[in-house]
Every structure is written in C-alpha cells, then in structure tokens.
Short mmCIF file of C-alpha atoms in Angstrom, two decimals:
data_model
loop_
_atom_site.label_atom_id
_atom_site.label_comp_id
_atom_site.label_asym_id
_atom_site.label_seq_id
_atom_site.Cartn_x
_atom_site.Cartn_y
_atom_site.Cartn_z
CA MET P 175 0.17 0.01 -0.18
CA ALA P 176 2.92 2.66 0.62
CA ALA P 177 4.58 1.67 -2.54
CA LYS P 178 1.15 3.14 -4.26
CA ILE P 179 1.09 6.25 -2.07
CA ASP P 180 4.93 7.37 -3.46
CA GLU P 181 7.15 6.45 -6.23
CA GLN P 182 9.95 7.23 -4.30
CA THR P 183 8.56 4.46 -1.43
CA TYR P 184 7.88 2.06 -4.54
CA ARG P 185 11.84 2.37 -5.98
CA ASP P 186 13.00 2.22 -2.59
CA LEU P 187 11.31 -0.91 -1.67
CA VAL P 188 12.00 -2.56 -4.80
CA CYS P 189 16.03 -1.42 -3.80
CA VAL P 190 15.90 -2.91 -0.86
CA ALA P 191 14.27 -6.31 -2.17
CA LYS P 192 17.27 -6.76 -4.60
CA GLY P 193 20.10 -5.81 -2.02
CA ALA P 194 19.93 -4.49 1.11
CA VAL P 195 19.76 -0.89 2.84
CA SER P 196 22.86 1.17 2.25
CA ALA P 197 23.06 5.12 1.31
CA GLU P 198 21.70 4.14 -2.43
CA CYS P 199 18.70 2.93 -1.42
CA GLY P 200 15.96 2.25 1.68
CA LEU P 201 16.14 5.67 2.80
CA GLY P 202 13.50 7.43 1.54
CA LEU P 203 10.32 5.18 2.64
CA SER P 204 8.44 8.49 3.58
CA SER P 205 4.97 6.83 2.96
CA LEU P 206 6.02 3.51 4.75
CA LYS P 207 6.99 5.30 7.79
CA ALA P 208 4.07 7.53 7.99
CA ILE P 209 1.81 4.41 8.01
CA TYR P 210 3.85 3.16 10.72
CA TYR P 211 3.73 6.23 12.71
CA VAL P 212 -0.31 5.92 12.27
CA GLU P 213 -0.11 2.58 13.52
CA THR P 214 2.11 3.60 16.31
CA VAL P 215 -0.25 6.02 17.09
CA VAL P 216 -3.22 3.69 17.45
CA PHE P 217 -1.41 1.59 19.68
CA HIS P 218 -0.47 4.77 22.43
CA LEU P 219 -4.21 5.68 21.72
CA CYS P 220 -5.52 1.90 22.88
CA MET P 221 -3.03 2.11 25.74
CA LEU P 222 -4.80 5.00 26.81
CA PHE P 223 -8.26 3.15 26.99
CA VAL P 224 -6.92 0.85 28.30
CA GLY P 225 -5.26 2.23 31.68
CA TRP P 226 -8.48 4.72 31.51
CA LEU P 227 -10.52 1.28 32.01
CA PHE P 228 -8.13 -0.61 34.03
CA PHE P 229 -7.75 2.05 36.76
CA GLY P 230 -11.44 3.23 37.33
CA ARG P 231 -11.52 5.47 34.71
CA ASN P 232 -8.76 7.89 35.65
CA LEU P 233 -8.23 9.74 33.13
CA PHE P 234 -4.47 10.49 34.85
CA ALA P 235 -3.43 7.07 35.34
CA GLY P 236 -4.01 6.58 31.46
CA TRP P 237 -1.95 9.09 30.18
CA CYS P 238 0.72 7.32 33.14
CA CYS P 239 0.24 4.63 30.93
CA VAL P 240 0.84 5.82 27.78
CA ILE P 241 3.79 7.86 29.20
CA ALA P 242 5.43 4.50 30.36
CA SER P 243 5.06 2.82 26.81
CA LEU P 244 6.70 5.86 25.68
CA ALA P 245 9.85 5.05 28.01
CA PHE P 246 10.58 2.11 25.67
CA TYR P 247 13.29 2.66 23.11
CA ASP P 248 11.26 -0.12 20.78
CA THR P 249 8.22 2.13 20.57
CA PHE P 250 10.26 4.74 18.92
CA LEU P 251 12.02 2.45 16.59
CA TYR P 252 9.23 0.60 15.57
CA ALA P 253 7.85 3.86 14.16
CA SER P 254 10.82 4.26 11.60
CA SER P 255 11.67 1.00 10.75
CA PRO P 256 10.94 -0.33 7.61
CA LEU P 257 10.05 -3.62 8.91
CA SER P 258 6.15 -4.89 10.10
CA GLU P 259 6.57 -4.79 13.88
CA SER P 260 4.44 -1.42 14.23
CA GLY P 261 1.52 -3.20 12.92
CA TYR P 262 1.68 -6.26 15.29
CA LEU P 263 2.30 -3.42 17.58
CA MET P 264 -0.98 -1.95 16.86
CA LEU P 265 -3.08 -4.99 16.44
CA GLY P 266 -1.55 -6.24 20.24
CA GLY P 267 -3.01 -3.11 21.39
CA LEU P 268 -6.44 -2.93 19.84
CA PHE P 269 -6.82 -6.73 21.09
CA MET P 270 -6.05 -5.31 24.55
CA ALA P 271 -8.62 -2.77 24.14
CA LEU P 272 -11.16 -5.13 23.19
CA TRP P 273 -10.23 -7.50 26.22
CA ALA P 274 -10.32 -4.55 28.46
CA TYR P 275 -13.44 -3.36 27.45
CA ALA P 276 -14.83 -6.74 27.35
CA TYR P 277 -13.39 -7.40 30.89
CA GLU P 278 -15.36 -4.48 32.50
CA ARG P 279 -18.77 -5.86 30.77
CA ALA P 280 -18.25 -9.12 31.66
CA SER P 281 -21.99 -9.71 32.73
CA GLN P 282 -22.31 -9.18 28.93
CA TRP P 283 -20.15 -12.30 28.05
CA SER P 284 -22.53 -14.48 26.19
CA VAL P 285 -23.32 -11.26 23.91
CA TRP P 286 -19.77 -11.22 23.12
CA ALA P 287 -19.40 -14.95 22.51
CA GLY P 288 -21.84 -14.63 20.36
CA ARG P 289 -21.33 -11.71 18.00
CA CYS P 290 -17.51 -12.95 17.72
CA ILE P 291 -18.67 -16.28 16.73
CA CYS P 292 -21.27 -15.41 14.33
CA TRP P 293 -18.18 -12.60 12.86
CA VAL P 294 -15.86 -15.48 12.84
CA ALA P 295 -18.81 -17.69 10.73
CA CYS P 296 -19.74 -14.52 8.32
CA ASN P 297 -16.02 -13.56 7.45
CA GLY P 298 -14.26 -16.92 8.01
#
C-alpha cells in the first residue's frame, strides 16, 4: 500500500528487495514510515483506553500508561523501521483494548461470545 502512495517509496522498496539497505536505497521510505507512525499512534491510544478502564476511568492513570509505553526505546524504533513490527504492535493494542472493554462488561460475556462466533462464521 505504501508503494502505491509514493513513487520514491516504491523505488526504495524494490532496491531493498534486490539488495540491502545502503546509502543508495532504503532511505526514502517516507509513506511507509508515515503508515507505521499512524499504527504506533493507534497503539498508544489503545494504551490510553486500557489504562483509563483498568484504573477506574482515571484519565491521569491512562496517560501514565501511555508515558510508560513511550519510555521504551523499541516503540520509537518501530515507528521508523521498514519492518512490520508496528503493525503487530497496533494489533496487540487493539486486542488489549477489546479485552479490557469486554472485561469491564463481563455480565454481557455471552453476547460478546455470540457476536465473535457470528463474525468469524460470516467472515472466516
């Protein structure tokens, strides 16, 4: 998808696929890095939501969770890396947010299970 957005990204990805990241190629992956940055932001928004829910809807505690996740150097690395870890990071954050939301509404577990089964049956 990133290669369709920007021609320079496409050329750099082709160059990296043929060889390795060097001074000649792999440095102008701007649209790919932008997508990874958005995925990292979504992860941190999920961290805010999970912290907010788990600490009794306390916004300060939610922001402390975001600050704690920003303290890890790997989070910054994922946002600028041409690898796919930021996508997995975002999916993990969305998974945590979904489970935190479901945990808070444990009395509606059967409804959640039914919806998940129906979704998997219809889309799987």
